[in-house]
Coordinates of C-alpha atoms in Angstrom, one line a residue:
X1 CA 70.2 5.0 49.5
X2 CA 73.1 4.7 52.0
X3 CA 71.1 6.4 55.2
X4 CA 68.2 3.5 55.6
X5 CA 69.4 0.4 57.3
X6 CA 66.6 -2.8 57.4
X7 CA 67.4 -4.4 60.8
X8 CA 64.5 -7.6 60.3
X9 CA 62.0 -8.5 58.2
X10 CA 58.6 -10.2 58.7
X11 CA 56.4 -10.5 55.1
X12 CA 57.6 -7.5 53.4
X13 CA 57.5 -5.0 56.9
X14 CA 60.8 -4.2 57.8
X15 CA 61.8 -3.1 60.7
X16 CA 64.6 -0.4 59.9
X17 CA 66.8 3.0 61.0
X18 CA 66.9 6.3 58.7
X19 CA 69.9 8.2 58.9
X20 CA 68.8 12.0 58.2
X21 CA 72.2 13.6 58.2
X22 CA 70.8 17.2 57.8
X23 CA 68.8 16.8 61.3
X24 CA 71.8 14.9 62.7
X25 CA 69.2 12.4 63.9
X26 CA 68.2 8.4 63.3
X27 CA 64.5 7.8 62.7
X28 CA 63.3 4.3 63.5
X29 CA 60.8 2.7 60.8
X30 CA 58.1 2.2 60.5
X31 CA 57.1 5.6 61.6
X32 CA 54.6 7.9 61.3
X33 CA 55.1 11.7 60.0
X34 CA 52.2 13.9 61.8
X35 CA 51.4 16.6 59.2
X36 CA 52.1 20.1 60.6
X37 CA 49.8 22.9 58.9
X38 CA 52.3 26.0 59.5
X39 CA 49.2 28.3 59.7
X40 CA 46.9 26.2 62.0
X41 CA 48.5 23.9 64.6
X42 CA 46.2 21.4 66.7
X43 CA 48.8 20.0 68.6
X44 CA 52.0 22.0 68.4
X45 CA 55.6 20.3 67.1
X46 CA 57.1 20.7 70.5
X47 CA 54.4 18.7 72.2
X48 CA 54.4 16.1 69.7
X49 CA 58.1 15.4 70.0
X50 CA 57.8 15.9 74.1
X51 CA 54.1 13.8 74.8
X52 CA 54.0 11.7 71.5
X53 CA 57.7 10.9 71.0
X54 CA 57.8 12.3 67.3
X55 CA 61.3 11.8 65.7
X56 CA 59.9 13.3 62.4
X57 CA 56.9 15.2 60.5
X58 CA 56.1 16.6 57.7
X59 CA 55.4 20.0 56.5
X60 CA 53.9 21.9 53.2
X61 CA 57.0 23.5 51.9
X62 CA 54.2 25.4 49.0
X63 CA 52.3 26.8 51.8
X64 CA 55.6 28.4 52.9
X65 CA 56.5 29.6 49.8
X66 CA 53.2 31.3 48.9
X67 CA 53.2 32.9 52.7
X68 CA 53.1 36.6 53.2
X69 CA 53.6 36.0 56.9
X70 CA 55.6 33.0 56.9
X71 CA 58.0 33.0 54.0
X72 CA 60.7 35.5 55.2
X73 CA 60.6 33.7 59.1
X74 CA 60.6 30.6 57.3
X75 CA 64.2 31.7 55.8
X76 CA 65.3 33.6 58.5
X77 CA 65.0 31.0 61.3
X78 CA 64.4 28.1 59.7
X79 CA 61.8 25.1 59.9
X80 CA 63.0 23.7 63.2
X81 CA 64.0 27.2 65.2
X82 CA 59.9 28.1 63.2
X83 CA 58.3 25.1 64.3
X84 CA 60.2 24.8 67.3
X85 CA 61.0 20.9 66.4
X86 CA 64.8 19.3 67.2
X87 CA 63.8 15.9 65.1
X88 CA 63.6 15.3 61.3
X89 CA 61.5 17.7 59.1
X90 CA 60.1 16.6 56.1
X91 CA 58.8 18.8 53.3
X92 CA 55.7 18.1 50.5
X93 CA 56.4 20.5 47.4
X94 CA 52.7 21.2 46.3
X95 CA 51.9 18.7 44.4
X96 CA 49.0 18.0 46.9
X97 CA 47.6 21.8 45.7
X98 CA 48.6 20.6 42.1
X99 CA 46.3 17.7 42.7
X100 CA 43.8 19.5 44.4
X101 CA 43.3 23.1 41.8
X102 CA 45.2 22.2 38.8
X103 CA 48.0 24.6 38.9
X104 CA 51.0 26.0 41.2
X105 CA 53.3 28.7 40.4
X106 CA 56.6 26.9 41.4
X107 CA 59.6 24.0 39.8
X108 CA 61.0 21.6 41.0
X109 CA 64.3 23.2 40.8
X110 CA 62.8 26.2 42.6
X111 CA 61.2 24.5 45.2
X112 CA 63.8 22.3 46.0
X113 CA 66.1 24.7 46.5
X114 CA 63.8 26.7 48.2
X115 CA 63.7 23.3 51.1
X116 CA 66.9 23.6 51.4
X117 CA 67.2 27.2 51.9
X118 CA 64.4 27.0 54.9
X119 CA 66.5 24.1 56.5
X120 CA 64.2 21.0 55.6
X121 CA 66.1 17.9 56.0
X122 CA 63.7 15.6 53.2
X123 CA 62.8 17.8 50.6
X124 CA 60.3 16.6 47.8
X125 CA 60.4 17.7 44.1
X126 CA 57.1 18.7 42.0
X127 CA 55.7 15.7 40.9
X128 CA 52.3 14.8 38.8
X129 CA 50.0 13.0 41.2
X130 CA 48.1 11.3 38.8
X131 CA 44.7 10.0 40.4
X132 CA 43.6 6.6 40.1
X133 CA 41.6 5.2 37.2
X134 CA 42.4 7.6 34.7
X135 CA 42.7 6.2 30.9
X136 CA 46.4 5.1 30.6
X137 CA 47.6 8.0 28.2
X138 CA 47.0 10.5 30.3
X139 CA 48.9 8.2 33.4
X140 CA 52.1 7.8 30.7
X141 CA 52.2 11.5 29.6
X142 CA 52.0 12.0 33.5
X143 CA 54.2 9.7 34.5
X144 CA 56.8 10.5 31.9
X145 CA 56.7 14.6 33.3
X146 CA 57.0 13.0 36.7
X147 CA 60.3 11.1 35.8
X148 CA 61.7 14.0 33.7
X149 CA 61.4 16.2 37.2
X150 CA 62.7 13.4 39.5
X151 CA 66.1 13.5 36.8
X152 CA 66.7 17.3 37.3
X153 CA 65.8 17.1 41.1
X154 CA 68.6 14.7 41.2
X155 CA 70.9 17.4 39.4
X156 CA 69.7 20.0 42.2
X157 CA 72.9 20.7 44.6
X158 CA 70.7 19.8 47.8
X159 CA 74.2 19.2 50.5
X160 CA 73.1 17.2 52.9
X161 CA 68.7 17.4 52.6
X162 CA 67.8 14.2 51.4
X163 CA 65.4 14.3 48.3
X164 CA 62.4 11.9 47.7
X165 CA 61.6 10.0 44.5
X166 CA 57.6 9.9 44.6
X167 CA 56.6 6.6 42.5
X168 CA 53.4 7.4 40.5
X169 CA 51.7 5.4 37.6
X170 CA 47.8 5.8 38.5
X171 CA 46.1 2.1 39.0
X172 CA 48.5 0.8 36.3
X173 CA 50.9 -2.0 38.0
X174 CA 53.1 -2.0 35.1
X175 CA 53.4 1.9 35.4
X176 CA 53.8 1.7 38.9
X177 CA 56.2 -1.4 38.2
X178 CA 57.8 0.9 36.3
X179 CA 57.8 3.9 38.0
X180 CA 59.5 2.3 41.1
X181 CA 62.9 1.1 39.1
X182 CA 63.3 4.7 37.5
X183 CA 62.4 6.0 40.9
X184 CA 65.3 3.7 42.1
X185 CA 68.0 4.9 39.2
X186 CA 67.5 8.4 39.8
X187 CA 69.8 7.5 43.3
X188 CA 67.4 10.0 45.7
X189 CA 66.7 8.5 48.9
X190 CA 63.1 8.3 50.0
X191 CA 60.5 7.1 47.9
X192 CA 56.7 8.0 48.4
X193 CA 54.2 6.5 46.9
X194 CA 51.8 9.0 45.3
X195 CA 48.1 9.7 44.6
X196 CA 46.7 6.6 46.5
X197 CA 44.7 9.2 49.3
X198 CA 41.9 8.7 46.6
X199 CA 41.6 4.5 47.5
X200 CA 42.0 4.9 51.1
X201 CA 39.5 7.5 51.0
X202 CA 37.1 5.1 48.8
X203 CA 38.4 2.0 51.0
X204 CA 39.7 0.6 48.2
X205 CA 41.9 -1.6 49.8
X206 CA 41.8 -4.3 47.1
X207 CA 43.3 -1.7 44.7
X208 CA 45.8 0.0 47.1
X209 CA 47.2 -3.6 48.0
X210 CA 48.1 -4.0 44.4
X211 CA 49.4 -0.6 43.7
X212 CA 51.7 -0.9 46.6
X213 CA 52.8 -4.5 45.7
X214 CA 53.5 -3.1 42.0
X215 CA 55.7 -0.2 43.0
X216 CA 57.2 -2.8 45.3
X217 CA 58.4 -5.0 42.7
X218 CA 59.8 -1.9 40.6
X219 CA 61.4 -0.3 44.0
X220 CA 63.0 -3.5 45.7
X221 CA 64.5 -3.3 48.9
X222 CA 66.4 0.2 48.6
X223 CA 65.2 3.2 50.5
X224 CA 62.3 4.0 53.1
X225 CA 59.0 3.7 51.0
X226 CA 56.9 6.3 52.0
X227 CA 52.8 5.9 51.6
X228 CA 51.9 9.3 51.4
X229 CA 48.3 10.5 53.1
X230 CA 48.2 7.0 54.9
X231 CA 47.3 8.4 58.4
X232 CA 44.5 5.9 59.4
X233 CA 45.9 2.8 61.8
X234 CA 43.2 0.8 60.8
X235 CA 45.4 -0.1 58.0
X236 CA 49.2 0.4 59.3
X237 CA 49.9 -3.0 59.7
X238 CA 48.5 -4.0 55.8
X239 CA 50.3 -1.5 54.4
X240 CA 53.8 -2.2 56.7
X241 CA 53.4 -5.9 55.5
X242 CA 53.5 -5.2 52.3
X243 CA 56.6 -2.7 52.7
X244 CA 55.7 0.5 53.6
X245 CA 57.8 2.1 56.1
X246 CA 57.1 5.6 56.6
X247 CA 53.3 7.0 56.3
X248 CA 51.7 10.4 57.3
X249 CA 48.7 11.7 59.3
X250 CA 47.1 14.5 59.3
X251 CA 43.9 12.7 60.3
X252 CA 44.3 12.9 63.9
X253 CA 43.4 16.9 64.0
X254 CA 41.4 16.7 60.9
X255 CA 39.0 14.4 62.6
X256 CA 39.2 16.0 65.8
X257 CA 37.5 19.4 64.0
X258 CA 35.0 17.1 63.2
X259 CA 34.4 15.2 66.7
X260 CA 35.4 11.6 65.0
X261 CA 37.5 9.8 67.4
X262 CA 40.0 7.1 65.7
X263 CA 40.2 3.5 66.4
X264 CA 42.1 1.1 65.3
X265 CA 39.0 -0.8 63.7
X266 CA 37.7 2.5 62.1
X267 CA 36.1 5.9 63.2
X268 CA 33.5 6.8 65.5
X269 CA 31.6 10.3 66.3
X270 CA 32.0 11.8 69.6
X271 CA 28.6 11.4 70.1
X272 CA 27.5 7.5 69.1
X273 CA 30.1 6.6 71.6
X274 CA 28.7 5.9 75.6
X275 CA 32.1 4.2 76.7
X276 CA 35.9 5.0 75.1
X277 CA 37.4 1.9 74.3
X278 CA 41.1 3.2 74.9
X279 CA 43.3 3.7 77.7
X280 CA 45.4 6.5 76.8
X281 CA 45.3 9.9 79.0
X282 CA 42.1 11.3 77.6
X283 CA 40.1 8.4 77.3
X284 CA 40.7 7.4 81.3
X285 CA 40.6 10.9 82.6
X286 CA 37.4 11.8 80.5
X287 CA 34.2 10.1 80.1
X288 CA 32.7 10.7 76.4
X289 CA 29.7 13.1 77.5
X290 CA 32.5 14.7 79.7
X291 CA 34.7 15.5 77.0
X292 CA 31.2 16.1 74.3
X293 CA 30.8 18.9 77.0
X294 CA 33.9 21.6 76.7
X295 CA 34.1 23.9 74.3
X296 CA 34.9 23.4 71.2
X297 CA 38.5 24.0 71.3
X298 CA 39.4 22.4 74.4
X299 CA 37.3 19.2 72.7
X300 CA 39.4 19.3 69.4
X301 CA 42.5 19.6 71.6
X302 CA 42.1 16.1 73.2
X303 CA 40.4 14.5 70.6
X304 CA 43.4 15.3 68.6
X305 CA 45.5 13.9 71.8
X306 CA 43.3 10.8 71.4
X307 CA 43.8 10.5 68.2
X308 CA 47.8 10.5 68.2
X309 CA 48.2 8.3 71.0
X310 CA 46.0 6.0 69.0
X311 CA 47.9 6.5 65.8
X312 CA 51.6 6.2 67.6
X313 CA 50.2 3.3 69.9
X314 CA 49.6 1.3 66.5
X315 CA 53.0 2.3 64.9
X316 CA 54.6 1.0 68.1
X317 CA 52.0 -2.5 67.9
X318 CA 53.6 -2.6 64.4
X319 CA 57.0 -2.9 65.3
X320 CA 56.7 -5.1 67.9
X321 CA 54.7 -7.9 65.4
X322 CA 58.1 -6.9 62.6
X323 CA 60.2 -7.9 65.6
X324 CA 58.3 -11.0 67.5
X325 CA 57.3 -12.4 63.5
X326 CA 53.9 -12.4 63.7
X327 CA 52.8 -9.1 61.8
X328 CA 50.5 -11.2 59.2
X329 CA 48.6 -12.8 62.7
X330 CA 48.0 -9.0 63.1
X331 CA 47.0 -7.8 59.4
X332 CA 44.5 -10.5 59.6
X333 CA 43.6 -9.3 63.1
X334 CA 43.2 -5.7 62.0
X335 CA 41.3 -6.6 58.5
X336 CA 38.3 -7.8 60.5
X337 CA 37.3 -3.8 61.5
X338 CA 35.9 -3.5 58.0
X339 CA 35.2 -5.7 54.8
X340 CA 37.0 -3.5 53.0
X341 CA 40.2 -3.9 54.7
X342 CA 39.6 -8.3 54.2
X343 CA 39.4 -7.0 50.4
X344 CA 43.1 -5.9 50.9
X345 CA 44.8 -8.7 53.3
X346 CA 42.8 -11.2 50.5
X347 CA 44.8 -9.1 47.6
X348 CA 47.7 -8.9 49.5
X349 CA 47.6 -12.6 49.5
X350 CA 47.5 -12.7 46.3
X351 CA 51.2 -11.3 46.3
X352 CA 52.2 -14.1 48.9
X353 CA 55.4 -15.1 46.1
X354 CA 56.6 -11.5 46.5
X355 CA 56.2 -11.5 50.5
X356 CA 58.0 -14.6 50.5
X357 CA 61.4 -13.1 49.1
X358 CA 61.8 -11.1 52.2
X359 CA 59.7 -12.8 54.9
X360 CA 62.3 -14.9 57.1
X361 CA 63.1 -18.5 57.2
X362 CA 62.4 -19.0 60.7
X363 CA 60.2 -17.4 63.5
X364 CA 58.8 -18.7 66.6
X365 CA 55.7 -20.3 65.8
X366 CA 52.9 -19.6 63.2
X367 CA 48.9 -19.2 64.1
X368 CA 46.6 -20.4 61.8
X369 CA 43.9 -17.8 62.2
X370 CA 41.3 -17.5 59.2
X371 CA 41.0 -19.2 55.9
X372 CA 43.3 -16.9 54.6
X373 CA 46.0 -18.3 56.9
X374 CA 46.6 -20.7 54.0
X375 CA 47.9 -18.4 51.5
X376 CA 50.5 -17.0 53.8
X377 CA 54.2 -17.0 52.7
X378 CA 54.7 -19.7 55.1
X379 CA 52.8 -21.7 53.2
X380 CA 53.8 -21.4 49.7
X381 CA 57.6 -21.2 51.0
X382 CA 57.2 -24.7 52.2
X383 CA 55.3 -25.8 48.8
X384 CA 57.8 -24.8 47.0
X385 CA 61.0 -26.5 49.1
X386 CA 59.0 -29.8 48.4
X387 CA 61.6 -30.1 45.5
X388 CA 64.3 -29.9 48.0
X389 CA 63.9 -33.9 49.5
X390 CA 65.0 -36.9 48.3
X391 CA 62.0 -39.9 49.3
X392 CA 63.6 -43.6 50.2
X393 CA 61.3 -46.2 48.0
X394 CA 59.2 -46.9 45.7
X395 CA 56.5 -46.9 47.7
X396 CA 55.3 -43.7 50.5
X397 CA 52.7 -43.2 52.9
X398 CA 51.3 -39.9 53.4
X399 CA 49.2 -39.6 56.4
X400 CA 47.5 -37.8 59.4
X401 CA 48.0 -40.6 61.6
X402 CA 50.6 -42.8 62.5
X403 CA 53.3 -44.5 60.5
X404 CA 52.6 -48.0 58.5
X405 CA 55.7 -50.9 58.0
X406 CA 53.9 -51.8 55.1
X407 CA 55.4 -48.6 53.2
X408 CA 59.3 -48.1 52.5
X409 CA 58.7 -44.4 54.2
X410 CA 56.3 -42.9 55.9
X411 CA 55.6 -38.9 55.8
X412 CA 52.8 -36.9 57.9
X413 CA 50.5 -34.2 56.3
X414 CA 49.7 -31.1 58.0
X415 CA 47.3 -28.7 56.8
X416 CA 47.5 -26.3 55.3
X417 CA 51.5 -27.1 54.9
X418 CA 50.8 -30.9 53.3
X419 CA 53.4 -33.6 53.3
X420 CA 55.9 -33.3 54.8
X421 CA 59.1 -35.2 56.8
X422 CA 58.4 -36.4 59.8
X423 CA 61.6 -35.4 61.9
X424 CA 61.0 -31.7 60.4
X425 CA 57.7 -32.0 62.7
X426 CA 58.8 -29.9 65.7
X427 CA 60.1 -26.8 63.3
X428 CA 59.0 -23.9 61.7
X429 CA 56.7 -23.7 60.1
X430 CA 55.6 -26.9 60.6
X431 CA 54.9 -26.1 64.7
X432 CA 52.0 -24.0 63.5
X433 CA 49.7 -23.4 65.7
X434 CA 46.0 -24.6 64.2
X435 CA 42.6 -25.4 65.1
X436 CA 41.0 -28.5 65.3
X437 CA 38.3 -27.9 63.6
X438 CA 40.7 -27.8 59.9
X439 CA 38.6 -25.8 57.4
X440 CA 38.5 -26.2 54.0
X441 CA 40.8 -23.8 52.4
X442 CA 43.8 -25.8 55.0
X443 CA 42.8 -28.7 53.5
X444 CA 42.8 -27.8 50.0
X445 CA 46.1 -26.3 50.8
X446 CA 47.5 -29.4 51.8
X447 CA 46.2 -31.3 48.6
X448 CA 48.2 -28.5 46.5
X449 CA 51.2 -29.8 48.9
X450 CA 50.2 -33.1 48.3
X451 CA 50.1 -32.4 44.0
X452 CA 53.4 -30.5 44.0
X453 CA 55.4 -33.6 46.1
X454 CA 54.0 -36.0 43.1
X455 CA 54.9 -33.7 40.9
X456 CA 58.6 -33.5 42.3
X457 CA 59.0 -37.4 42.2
X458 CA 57.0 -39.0 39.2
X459 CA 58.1 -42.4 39.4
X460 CA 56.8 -43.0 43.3
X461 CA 53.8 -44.4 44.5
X462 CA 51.8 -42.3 47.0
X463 CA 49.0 -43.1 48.9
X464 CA 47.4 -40.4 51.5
X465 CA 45.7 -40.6 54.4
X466 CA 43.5 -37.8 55.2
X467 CA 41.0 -36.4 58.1
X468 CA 37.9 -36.2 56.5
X469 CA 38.7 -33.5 53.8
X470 CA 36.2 -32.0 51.6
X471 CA 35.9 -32.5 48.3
X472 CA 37.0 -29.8 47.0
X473 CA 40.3 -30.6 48.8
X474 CA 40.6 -34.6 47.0
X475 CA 39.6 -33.3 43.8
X476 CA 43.5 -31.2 43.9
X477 CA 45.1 -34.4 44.8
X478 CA 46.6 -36.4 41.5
X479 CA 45.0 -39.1 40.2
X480 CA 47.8 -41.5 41.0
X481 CA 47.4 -41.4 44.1
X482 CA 45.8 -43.4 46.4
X483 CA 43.4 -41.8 48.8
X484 CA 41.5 -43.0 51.9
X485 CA 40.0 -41.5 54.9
X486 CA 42.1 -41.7 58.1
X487 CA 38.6 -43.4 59.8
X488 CA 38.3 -45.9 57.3
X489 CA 39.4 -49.5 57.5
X490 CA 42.7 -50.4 56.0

């Protein structure tokens, strides 16, 4: 993919530009893609790109196809003259109807070339979405007709529409492992991630962290990866971090039908709410039983309004964490709307080695704001550099407190980072910002710091000096090592 250009990292978010020759236009990542029903439009494509700043959306090319009334205007005109749109316009194939009743009467060769002929500028072949949790033949026979498409939409003369490569594999990480590098040797240039609407919809964050973090691994650092059907900004900022750049929504007119006003901590009805917690145009102009009152049109209209200045005000928060280096301060912020969505920043965690690969060297400061602080990137990346000193003596002092002549050197301890040299004290990461109050998993953070500096240098003696850690911390710390309480006597 020569058209996507990563300008910074922060975990595995990525701040980044999409070149979409076709539209002649650059969309900056991440980004959402409102979902425009060509039948029924809440908010129309001009007034997204005019109000909302919209740079791209996405379509149901299918829906076009199968269209007594739309089909011929669709070729005539063309998708933007159509929708009356000037910025990038993305196309689904059908596979959501595939998904959804089992069959469609369409190829991928024919659909692809029917995106073309309507003037889409990201067209999208007929893939399998393969739901999660299904037994694992069916999700390889699946997978394997999904691949054999992606090959012969690559063969498709598409001039200058770029084609996606949707990654599929079920709950399987080693299919979706897998899935990715094919997805990546095929040479298209987007590459959704399919069939996950079912674990959003289930808040199955846990499982959705994984999936993305396999197809990750398969996909590397090629291409805008697309989560398709993520439209809720409860969970932009999970899914960014992980590497997503590029989701779509059509929740904001969906809900609106249904009176459920978006948040970024979750979804409200209409009427449970006495006060709107936002301050876009609707929310200060109207009061909740003010807006409860119009008719039903009028009330979809601005809940729908609501509901995208809500989705792109989070796109825009997104960025700006990608760009100041503090997007995992605001995962951990968003995860606490729902235990569901601390199920996913814990799994995404899990995946810190992976993070790490991408996440930069050096940022401002870090803030030490949960338990779950100390499985960050930061962390591990400064484990694992432990290797990368040389010590002076036999004999070293690792402490919270001050330095001691009676050892040949002296290091401090910093939880949850662990030893570390004194005159690296004042740099990142070791300027964290912390608590005082140090809980436990920073402290048994620090003793795995602690074990993997012993490990590193064998023949020296240690002894450490701690602030009252837990058990559970001293019981990492190596035998060999001396250990005393920083209050304690010498």
């Amino acid at each position: 993919m020569t058209n996507f250009e990563v300008r910074q990292y922060d975990a595995a978010g990525r701040l980044g530009k999409v070149e979409v020759p076709r539209a002649g236009v650059t969309v900056e990542t991440p980004t959402i893609l409102p979902v425009v029903n060509p039948h029924v439009q809440t908010i129309d494509p001009a007034a997204l790109e005019s109000e909302f700043g919209a740079e791209i959306l996405i379509t149901n090319s299918y829906i076009l196809h199968k269209s007594d009334e739309l089909r011929e205007p669709a070729l005539e005109q063309g998708l933007h003259d159509l929708l009356d749109f000037s910025g990038a316009i993305m196309t689904d194939s059908g596979s959501f109807q595939l998904a959804e009743y089992g069959e469609i009467s369409v190829t991928t060769e024919e659909i692809l070339e029917f995106q073309h002929d309507i003037g889409s500028d990201i067209g999208t072949p007929v893939d399998i979405p393969t739901p999660p949790d299904v037994d694992r033949e069916q999700a390889e026979d699946e997978l394997a007709t999904t691949q054999d498409r992606l090959e012969r939409a690559a063969s498709v003369d598409t001039g200058e529409m770029l084609v996606s490569a949707p990654v599929q594999g079920s709950t399987y990480p080693d299919l979706r492992e897998q899935a990715g590098h094919h997805a990546v040797e095929t040479g298209l240039d987007v590459f959704p991630l399919g069939a996950v609407v079912p674990l959003m919809n289930e808040y199955r964050y846990a499982d959705l962290a994984d999936v993305v973090a396999a197809c990750k691994r398969g996909l590397g650092e090629v291409g805008p990866v697309h989560l398709f059907g993520a439209g809720h900004p409860m969970m932009f900022a999970m899914a960014a971090a992980l590497g997503c750049d590029l989701f779509d929504s059509a929740a904001y007119a969906l809900y609106a039908r249904d009176d459920r006003y978006l948040t970024v901590r979750g979804t409200q009805q209409l009427d449970d709410l006495d006060y709107f917690p936002c301050h876009c145009p609707v929310c200060t102009e109207y009061t909740p039983d003010e807006l409860d009152s119009l008719d039903e049109d009028a009330r979809e209209d601005l809940l729908a309004r609501h509901n995208l200045h809500v989705t792109y005000g989070e796109i825009r928060t997104v960025r700006q964490a990608i760009r100041s280096g503090n997007l995992m301060e605001l995962v951990d912020s968003r995860a606490r709307g729902h235990p569901s969505m601390v199920d996913g920043y814990r799994t995404l965690l899990d995946h810190a080695e992976q993070l790490e690969r991408s996440d930069p060297a050096s940022k401002h400061a870090m803030f030490y704001t949960s338990h779950e602080s100390a499985r960050r990137p930061e962390v591990l990346r400064h484990h694992e550099r432990l290797d990368r000193f040389d010590l002076e003596g036999d004999e070293v002092l690792l402490t919270e407190g001050g330095s001691n002549d009676r050892y040949d050197e002296t290091w401090g301890v910093l939880p949850p980072f662990g030893p570390y040299p004194r005159e690296l004290s004042e740099t990142y990461p070791l300027n964290a910002e912390t608590p005082e109050r140090t809980d436990r998993a920073a402290c048994e953070a620090a003793a795995d710091g602690v074990a993997r500096l012993v490990d590193c240098h064998p023949k020296v003696s240690f002894t450490l000096v701690h602030d009252d850690w837990p058990e559970t911390a001293l019981t990492r710390v190596p035998d060999q090592v001396r250990v005393r309480d920083l209050h304690e006597r010498d």
